[in-house]
Coordinates of C-alpha atoms and ligand atoms in Angstrom, one line a residue:
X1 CA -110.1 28.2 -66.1
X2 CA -112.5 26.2 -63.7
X3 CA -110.3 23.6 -61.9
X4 CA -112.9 21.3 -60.8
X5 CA -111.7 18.1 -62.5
X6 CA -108.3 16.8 -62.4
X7 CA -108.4 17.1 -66.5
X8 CA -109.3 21.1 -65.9
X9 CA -107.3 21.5 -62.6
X10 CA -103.9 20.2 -64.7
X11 CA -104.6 21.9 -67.7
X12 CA -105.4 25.1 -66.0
X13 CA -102.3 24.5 -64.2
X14 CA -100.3 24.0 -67.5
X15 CA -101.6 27.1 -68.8
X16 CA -100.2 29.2 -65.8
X17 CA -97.2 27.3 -65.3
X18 CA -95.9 28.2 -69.5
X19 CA -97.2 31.4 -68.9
X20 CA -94.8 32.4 -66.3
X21 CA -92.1 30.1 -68.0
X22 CA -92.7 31.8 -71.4
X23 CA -92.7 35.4 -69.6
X24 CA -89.5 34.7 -67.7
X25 CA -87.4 34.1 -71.5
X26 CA -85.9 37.6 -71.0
X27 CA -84.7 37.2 -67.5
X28 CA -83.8 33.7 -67.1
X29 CA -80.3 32.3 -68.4
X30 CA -80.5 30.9 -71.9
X31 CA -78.5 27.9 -71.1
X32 CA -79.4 25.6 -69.1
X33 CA -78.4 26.1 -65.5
X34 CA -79.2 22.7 -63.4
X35 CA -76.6 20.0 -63.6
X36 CA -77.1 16.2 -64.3
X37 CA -76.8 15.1 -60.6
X38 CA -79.5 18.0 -59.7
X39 CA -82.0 16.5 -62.2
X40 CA -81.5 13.4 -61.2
X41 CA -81.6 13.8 -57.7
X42 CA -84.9 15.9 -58.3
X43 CA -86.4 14.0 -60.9
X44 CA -85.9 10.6 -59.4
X45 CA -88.8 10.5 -57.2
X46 CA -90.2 7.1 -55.7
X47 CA -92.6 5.6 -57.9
X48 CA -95.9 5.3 -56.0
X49 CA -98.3 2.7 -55.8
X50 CA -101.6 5.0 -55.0
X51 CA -100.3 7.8 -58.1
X52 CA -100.3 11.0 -57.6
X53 CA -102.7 14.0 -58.4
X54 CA -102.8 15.1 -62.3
X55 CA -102.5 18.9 -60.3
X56 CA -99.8 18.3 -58.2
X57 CA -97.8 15.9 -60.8
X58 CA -97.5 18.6 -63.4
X59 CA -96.1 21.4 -60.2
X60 CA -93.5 19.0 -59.3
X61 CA -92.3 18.3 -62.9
X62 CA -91.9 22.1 -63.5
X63 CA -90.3 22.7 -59.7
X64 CA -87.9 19.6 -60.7
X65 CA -86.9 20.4 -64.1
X66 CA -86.0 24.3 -63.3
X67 CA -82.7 24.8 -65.0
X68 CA -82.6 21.9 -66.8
X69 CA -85.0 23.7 -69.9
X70 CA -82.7 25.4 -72.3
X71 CA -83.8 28.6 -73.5
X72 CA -84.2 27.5 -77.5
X73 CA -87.8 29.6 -77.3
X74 CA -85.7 32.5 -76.5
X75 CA -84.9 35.3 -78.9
X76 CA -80.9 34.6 -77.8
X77 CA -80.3 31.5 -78.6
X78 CA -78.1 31.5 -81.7
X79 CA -76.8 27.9 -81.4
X80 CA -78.3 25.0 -84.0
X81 CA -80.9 25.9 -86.1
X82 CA -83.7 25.4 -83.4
X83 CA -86.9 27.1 -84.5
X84 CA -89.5 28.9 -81.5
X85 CA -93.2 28.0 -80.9
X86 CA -95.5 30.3 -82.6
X87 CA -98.2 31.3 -80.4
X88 CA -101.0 29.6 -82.8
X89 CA -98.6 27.0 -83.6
X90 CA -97.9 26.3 -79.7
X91 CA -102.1 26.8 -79.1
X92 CA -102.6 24.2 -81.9
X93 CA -100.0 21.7 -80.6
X94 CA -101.7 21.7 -77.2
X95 CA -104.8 21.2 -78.7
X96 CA -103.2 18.0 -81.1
X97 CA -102.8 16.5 -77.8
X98 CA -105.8 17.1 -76.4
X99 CA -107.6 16.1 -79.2
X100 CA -104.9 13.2 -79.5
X101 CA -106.2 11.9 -83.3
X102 CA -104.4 9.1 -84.4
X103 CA -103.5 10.6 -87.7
X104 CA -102.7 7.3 -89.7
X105 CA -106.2 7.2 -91.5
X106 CA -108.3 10.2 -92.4
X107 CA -111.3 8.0 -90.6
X108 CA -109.5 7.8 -87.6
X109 CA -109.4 11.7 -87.7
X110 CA -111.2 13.7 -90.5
X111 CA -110.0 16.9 -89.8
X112 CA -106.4 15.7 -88.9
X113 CA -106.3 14.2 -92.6
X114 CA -107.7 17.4 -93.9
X115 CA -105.4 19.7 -92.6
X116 CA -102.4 18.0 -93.9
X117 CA -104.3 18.2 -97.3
X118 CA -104.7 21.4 -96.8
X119 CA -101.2 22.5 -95.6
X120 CA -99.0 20.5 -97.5
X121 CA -101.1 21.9 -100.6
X122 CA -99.9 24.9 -99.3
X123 CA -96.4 24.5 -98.7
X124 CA -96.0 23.0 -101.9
X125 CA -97.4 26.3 -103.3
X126 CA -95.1 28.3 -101.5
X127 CA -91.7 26.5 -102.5
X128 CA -93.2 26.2 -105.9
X129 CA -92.6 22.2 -105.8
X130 CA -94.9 20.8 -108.4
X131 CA -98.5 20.5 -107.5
X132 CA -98.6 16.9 -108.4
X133 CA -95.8 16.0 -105.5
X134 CA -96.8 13.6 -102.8
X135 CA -96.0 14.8 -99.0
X136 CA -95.2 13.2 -95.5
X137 CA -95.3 15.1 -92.5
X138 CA -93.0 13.6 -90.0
X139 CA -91.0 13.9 -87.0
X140 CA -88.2 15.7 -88.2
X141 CA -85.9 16.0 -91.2
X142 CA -84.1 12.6 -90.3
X143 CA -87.7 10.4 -90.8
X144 CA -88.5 13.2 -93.9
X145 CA -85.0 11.7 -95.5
X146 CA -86.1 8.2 -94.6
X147 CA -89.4 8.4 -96.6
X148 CA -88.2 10.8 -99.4
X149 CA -84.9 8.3 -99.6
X150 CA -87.3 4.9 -99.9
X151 CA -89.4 6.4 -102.5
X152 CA -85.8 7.3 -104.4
X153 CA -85.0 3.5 -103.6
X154 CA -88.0 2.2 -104.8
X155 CA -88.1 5.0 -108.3
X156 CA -84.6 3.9 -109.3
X157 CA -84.5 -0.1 -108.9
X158 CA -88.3 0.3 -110.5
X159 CA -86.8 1.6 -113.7
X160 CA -84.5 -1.4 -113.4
X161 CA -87.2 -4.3 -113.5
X162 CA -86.8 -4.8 -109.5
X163 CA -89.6 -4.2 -106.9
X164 CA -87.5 -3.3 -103.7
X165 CA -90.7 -3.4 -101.9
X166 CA -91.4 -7.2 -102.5
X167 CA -87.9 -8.4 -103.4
X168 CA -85.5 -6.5 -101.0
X169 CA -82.3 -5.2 -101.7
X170 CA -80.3 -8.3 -101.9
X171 CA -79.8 -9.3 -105.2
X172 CA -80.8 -6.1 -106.3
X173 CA -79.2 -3.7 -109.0
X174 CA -76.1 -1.9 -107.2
X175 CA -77.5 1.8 -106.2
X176 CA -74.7 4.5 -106.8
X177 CA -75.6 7.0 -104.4
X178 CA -73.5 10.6 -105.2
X179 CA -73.7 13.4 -102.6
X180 CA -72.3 16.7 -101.7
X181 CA -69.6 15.5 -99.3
X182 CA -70.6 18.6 -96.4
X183 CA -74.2 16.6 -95.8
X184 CA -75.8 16.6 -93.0
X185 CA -75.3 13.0 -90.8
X186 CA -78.8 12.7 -91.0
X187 CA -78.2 11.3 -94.4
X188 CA -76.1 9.1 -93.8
X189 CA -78.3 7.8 -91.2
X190 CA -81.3 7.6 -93.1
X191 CA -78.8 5.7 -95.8
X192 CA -78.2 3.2 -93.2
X193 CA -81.5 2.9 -92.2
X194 CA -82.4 1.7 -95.9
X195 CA -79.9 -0.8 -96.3
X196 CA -77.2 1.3 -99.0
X197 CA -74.8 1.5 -95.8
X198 CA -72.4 4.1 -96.2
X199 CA -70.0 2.4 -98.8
X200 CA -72.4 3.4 -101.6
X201 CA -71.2 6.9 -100.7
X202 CA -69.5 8.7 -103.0
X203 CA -68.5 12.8 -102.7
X204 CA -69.0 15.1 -105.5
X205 CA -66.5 17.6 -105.8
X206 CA -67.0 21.1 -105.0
X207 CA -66.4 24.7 -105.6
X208 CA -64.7 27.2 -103.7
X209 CA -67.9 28.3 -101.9
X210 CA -68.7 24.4 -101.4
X211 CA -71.4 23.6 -103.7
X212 CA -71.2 21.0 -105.9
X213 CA -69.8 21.6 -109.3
X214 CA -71.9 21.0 -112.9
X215 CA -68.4 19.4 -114.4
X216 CA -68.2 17.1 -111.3
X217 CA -71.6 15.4 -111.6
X218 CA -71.0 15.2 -115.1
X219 CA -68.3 13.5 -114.6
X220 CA -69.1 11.3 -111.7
X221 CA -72.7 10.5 -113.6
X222 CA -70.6 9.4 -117.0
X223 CA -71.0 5.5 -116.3
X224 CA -74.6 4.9 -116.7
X225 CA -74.3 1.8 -115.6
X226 CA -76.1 1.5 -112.7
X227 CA -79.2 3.1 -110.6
X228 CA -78.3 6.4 -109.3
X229 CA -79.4 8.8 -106.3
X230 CA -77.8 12.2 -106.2
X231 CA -78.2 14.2 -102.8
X232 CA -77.5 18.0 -103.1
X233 CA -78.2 20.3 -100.3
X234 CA -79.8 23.8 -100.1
X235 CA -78.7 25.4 -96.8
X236 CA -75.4 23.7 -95.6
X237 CA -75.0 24.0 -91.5
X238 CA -72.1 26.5 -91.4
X239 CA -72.2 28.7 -94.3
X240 CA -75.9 28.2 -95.9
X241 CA -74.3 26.8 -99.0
X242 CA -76.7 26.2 -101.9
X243 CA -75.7 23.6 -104.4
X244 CA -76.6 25.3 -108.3
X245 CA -80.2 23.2 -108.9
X246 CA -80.5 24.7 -112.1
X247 CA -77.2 23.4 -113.2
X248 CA -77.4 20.1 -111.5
X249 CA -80.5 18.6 -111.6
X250 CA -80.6 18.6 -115.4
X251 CA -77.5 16.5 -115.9
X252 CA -78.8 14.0 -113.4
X253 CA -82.0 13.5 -114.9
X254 CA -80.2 13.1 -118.2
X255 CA -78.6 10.7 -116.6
X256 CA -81.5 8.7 -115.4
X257 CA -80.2 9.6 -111.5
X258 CA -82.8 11.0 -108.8
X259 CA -81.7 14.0 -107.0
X260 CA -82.8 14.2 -103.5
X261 CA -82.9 17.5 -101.9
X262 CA -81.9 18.2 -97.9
X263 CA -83.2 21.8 -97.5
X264 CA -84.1 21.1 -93.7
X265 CA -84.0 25.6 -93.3
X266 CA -83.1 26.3 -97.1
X267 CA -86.1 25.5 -98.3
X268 CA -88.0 28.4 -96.5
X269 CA -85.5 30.4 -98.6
X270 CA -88.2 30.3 -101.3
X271 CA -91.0 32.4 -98.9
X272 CA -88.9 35.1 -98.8
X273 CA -88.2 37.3 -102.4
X274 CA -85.5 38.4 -101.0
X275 CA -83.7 34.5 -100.7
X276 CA -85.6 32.8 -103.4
X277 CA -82.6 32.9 -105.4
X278 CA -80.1 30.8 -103.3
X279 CA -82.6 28.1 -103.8
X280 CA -83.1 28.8 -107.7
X281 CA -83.8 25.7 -109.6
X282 CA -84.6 23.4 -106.4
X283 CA -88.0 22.9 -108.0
X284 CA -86.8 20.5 -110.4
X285 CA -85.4 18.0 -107.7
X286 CA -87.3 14.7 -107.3
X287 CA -87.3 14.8 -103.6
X288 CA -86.9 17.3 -101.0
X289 CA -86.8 17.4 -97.2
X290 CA -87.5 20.2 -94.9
X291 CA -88.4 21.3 -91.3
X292 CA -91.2 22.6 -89.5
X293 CA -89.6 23.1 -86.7
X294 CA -87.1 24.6 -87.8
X295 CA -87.7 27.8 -89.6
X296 CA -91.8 27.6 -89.5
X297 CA -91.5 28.1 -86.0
X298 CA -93.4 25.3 -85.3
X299 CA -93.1 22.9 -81.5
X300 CA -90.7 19.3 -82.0
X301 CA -91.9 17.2 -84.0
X302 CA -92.2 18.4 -87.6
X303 CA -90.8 17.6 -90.6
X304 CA -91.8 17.6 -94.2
X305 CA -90.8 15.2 -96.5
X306 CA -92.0 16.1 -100.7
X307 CA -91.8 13.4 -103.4
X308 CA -92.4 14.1 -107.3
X309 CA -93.0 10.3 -108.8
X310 CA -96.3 10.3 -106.2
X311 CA -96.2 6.8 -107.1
X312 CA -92.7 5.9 -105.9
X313 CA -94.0 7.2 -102.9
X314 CA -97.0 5.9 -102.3
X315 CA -94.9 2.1 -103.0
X316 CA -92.6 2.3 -100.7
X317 CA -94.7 3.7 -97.8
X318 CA -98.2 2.2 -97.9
X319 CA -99.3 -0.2 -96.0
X320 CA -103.2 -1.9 -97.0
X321 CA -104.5 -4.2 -94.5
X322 CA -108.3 -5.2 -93.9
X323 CA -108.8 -4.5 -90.4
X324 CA -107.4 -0.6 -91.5
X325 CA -110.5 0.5 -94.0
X326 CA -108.7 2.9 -96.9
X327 CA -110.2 6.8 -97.4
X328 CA -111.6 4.9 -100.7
X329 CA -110.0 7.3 -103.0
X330 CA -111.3 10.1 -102.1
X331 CA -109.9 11.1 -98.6
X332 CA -105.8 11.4 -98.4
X333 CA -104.7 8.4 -95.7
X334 CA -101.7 9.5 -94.0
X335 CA -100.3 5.8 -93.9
X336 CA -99.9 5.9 -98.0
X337 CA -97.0 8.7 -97.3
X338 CA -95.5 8.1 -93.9
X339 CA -93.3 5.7 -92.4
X340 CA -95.0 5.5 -89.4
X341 CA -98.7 3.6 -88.7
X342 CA -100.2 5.2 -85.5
X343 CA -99.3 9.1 -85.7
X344 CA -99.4 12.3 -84.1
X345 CA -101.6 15.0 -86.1
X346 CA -99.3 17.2 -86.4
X347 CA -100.3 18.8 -89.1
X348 CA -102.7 20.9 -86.9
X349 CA -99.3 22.9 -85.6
X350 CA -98.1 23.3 -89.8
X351 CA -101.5 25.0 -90.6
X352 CA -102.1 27.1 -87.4
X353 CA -98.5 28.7 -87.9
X354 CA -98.8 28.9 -92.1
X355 CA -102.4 31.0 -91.0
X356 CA -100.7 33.0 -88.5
X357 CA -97.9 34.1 -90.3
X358 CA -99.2 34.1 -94.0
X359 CA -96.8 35.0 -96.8
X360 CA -95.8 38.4 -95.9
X361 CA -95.1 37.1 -92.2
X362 CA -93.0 34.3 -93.5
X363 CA -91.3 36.5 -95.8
X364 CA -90.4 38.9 -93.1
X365 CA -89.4 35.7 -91.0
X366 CA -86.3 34.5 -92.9
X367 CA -85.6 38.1 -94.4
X368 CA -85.4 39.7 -90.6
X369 CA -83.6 36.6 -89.5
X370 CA -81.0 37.0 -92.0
X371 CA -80.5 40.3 -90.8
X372 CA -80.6 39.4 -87.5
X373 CA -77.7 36.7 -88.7
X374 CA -75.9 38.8 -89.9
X375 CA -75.6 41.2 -87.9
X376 CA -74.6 39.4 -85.2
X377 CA -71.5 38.0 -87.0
X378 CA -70.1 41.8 -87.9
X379 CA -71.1 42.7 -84.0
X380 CA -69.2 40.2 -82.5
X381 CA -66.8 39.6 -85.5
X382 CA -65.7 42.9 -85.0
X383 CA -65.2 42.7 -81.9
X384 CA -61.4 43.3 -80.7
X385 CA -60.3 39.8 -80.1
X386 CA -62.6 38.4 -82.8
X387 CA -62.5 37.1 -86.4
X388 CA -65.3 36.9 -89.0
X389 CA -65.3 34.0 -90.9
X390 CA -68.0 33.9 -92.4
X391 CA -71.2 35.7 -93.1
X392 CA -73.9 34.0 -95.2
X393 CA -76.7 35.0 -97.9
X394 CA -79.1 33.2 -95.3
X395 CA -79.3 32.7 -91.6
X396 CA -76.0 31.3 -90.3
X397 CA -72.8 32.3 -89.6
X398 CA -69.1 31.9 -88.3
X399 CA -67.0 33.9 -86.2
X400 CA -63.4 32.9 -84.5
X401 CA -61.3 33.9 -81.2
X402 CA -57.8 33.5 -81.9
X403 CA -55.3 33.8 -79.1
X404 CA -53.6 37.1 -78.5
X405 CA -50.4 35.3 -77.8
X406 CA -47.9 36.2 -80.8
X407 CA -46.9 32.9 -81.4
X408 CA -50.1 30.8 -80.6
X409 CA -50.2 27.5 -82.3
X410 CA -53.3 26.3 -84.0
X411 CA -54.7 24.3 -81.1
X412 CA -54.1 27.3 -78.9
X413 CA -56.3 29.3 -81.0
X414 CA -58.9 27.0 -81.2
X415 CA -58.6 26.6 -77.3
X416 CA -59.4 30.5 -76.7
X417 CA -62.2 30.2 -79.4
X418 CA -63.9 27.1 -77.0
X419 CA -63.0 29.4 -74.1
X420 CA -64.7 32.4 -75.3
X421 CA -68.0 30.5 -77.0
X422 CA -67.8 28.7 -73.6
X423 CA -67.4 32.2 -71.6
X424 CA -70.5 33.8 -73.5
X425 CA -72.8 31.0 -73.0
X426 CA -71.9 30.9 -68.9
X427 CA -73.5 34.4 -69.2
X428 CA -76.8 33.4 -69.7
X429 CA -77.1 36.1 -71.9
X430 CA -77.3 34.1 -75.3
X431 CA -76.5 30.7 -76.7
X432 CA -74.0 29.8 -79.5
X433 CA -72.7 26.9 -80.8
X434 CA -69.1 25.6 -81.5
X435 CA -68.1 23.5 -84.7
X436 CA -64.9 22.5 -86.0
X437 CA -65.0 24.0 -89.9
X438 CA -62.1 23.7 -92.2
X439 CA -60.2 22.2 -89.4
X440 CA -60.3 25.2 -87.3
X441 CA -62.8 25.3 -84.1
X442 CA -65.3 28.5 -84.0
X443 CA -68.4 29.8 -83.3
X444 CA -71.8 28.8 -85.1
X445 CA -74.4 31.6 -85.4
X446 CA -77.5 30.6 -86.4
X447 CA -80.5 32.6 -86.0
X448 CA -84.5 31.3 -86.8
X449 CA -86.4 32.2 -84.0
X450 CA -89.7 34.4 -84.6
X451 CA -88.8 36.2 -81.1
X452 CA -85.8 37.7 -81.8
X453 CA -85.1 41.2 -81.6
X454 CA -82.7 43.8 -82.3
X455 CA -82.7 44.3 -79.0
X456 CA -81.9 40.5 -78.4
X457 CA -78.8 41.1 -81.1
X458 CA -77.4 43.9 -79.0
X459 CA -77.4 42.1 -76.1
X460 CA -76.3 39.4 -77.3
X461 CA -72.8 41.1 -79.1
X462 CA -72.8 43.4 -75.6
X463 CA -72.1 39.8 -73.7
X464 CA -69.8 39.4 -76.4
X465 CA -67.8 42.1 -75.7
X466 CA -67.9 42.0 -71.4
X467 CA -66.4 38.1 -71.8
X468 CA -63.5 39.6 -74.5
X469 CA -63.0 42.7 -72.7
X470 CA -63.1 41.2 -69.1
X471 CA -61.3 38.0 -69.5
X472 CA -63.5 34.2 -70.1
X473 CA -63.2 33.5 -65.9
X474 CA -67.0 34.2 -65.9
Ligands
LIG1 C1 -79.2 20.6 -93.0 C2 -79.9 19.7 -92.0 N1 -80.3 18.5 -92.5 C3 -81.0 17.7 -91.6 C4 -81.1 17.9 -90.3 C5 -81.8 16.9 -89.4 O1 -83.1 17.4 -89.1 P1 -83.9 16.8 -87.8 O2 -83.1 17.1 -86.6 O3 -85.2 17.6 -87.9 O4 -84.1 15.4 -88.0 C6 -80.7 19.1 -89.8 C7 -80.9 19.5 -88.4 O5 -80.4 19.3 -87.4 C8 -80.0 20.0 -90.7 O6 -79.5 21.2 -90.2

């Protein structure tokens, strides 16, 4: 690349500068390496009055922030459910900011307003949500339950005789909001955010394999007489738990209730024939919430929120103001759908990874994922030293390190199981993650990176079995 401007000379040094850093993913530690004080001390440079080369600004920020990058575009790292870049997802999302559209209006960016069109048209196709469902593409899963929630909040209280949108919540019908007491936090947040605060919160009971039960929602849905919001989820954090949609939903329509989906990974259960069923019946939801970059493989930030009523939607997001003229009908405005005015396009990143991949690619994303899941749980589960927990029809799972003393108490257990996950990560050789489930710590696997490998797996369960073999001093 000709480096005769400062634009060209930064870019061009961009370009070699991920090159090496995405070439070096097999050799350098997963984890990150530098400490806080070393970042500091590198980071914190004097702030100068005459600035500082484009060139030489973006060499220092890579020298100062080695070690302090953790490896989530490598093919080991197992810990949350942190998606990779696709290469045309990466390409596109460098072009985004090049191109930097504000993507609030389809005048202030034609083709940024068409691509979402386009690719939400898409995505809808692909988790067979109805073709008649409003989208938002947002930052992440947390903003997607924001907008989805809102146009619940507006739906319900409209069927009530009250606009939220002009005459707030206070005074307003009572919103019963029922949810699958193992959802995410985000939730709850995105609760907050919209005024129900956390009170409105009542748990549904569940099963054995912690979905919600029919006979619960029944039951919980028997008095009518408020507005109701039920929030199910289709890939819980620890063991992929689906709630029954095909059960559920129906009795909360009856009901008069809006179900609200989180399916921030379990949605992309649907691109793959082999997982389509976990998420059977999640069709007939009112809302749902999902990831890009997640699953899709697609660069922070990217979520995806889907709305049925179109028109609850479009209420409790658009904004009409004269200085802002509207697409007139014709084009889709972004600010009818999202929470936010002044945007990133980011659906240039959705469409360049949907194209790259196509079906069959996604398909054979979550399917070798799942395998990939899987078998790291029996590798290292089966490990002398080890417990499986849990395995799961999708992409995550739980293993345990008890302590080999004969009479280890329950905190001593889940000391050795911190020790070990700890022990593991220290070698650089893969990430996990630690959780406290059913009041017992242990290791999280969760695995939805496009780069991993078998080979990645192996080496991954062979660190595994050095730090139980050798002893967690690492
Ligand atoms: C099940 C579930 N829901 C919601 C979220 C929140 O998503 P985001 O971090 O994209 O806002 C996450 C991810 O962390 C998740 O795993």
């Amino acid at each position: 690349m000709p480096t005769d401007t400062p634009e060209r000379a930064a870019l061009a040094r961009a370009v070699q500068h991920a090159n090496a850093f995405l070439d070096g993913l097999e050799q350098r530690p997963v984890a990150a390496t530098a400490t806080l004080d070393d970042l500091r001390a590198r980071l914190d440079r004097p702030l100068s009055h005459g600035g500082t080369p484009a060139a030489q600004v973006i060499d220092d920020l890579v020298a100062d922030v080695a070690g302090g990058i953790v490896g989530s575009q490598s093919g080991r790292f197992f810990s949350w459910v942190i998606g990779g870049g696709t290469p045309a997802a990466m390409a596109a999302d460098w072009l985004t900011t090049v191109w930097d559209q504000n993507a609030c209006l389809h005048i202030s960016g034609p083709a940024a307003a068409v691509v979402e069109e386009v690719a939400g048209a898409w995505l809808k196709d692909l988790f067979d949500l109805p073709p008649q469902a409003s989208f938002a593409f947002v930052t992440g899963c947390q903003m997607a339950h924001v907008t989805a929630l809102a146009a619940a909040r507006h739906g319900v209280l409209r069927d009530r005789g009250w606009d939220v949108e002009q005459r707030g919540l206070f005074g307003a019908p009572a919103i019963r909001v029922l949810a699958n007491p193992d959802r995410h936090g985000s939730v709850d947040v995105a609760l907050r955010i919209l005024g129900f605060g956390l009170d409105a919160l009542e748990p549904l009971p569940l099963d054995a394999q912690r979905r919600v039960t029919p006979e619960g929602l029944a039951a919980a849905l028997a008095r009518r007489d408020a507005p109701a919001i039920v929030i199910l989820q289709a890939g819980e954090l620890n063991l992929a738990a689906f709630d029954p949609f095909r059960a559920l939903v129906p009795i909360a329509r009856a009901a008069g209730a809006w179900t609200h989906v989180d399916a921030a990974f379990g949605l992309w259960a649907k691109v793959s024939p082999a997982h389509r069923q976990l998420a059977d019946g999640i069709e007939l939801a009112d809302s749902w919430t999902t990831d890009g970059h997640k699953y899709l493989n697609v660069p922070y930030d990217s979520g995806l929120a889907f709305v049925r009523d179109a028109d609850a939607h479009r209420a409790a997001m658009s904004l009409a103001t004269s200085y802002l003229p509207p697409g007139g009908g014709v084009a889709r405005d972004q600010l009818d759908w999202n929470p936010e005015l002044s945007r990133r396009a980011r659906g240039f990143a959705v469409y360049a990874a949907l194209r790259e991949l196509g079906r069959d690619g996604l398909a054979a994303l979550v399917a070798r994922t799942c395998e990939h899941a899987r078998a790291l749980a029996q590798g290292i589960g089966g490990l002398p030293g080890a417990e499986l927990i849990s395995t799961s029809s999708l992409n995550q799972a739980l293993v345990r390190f008890p302590s080999p003393a004969p009479d280890a108490t329950d905190a001593e257990h889940d000391a050795r199981t911190d020790a070990v996950v700890a022990a593991i990560n220290a070698t650089g050789e893969a990430l996990f993650g630690g959780v406290t489930w059913n009041g017992r710590r242990a290791m999280r696997i969760s695995v939805s990176n496009w780069r991993t490998t078998n080979a990645d797996v192996a080496r991954a369960i062979a660190a595994a079995r050095a730090v139980l073999e050798h002893g967690t001093e690492v």
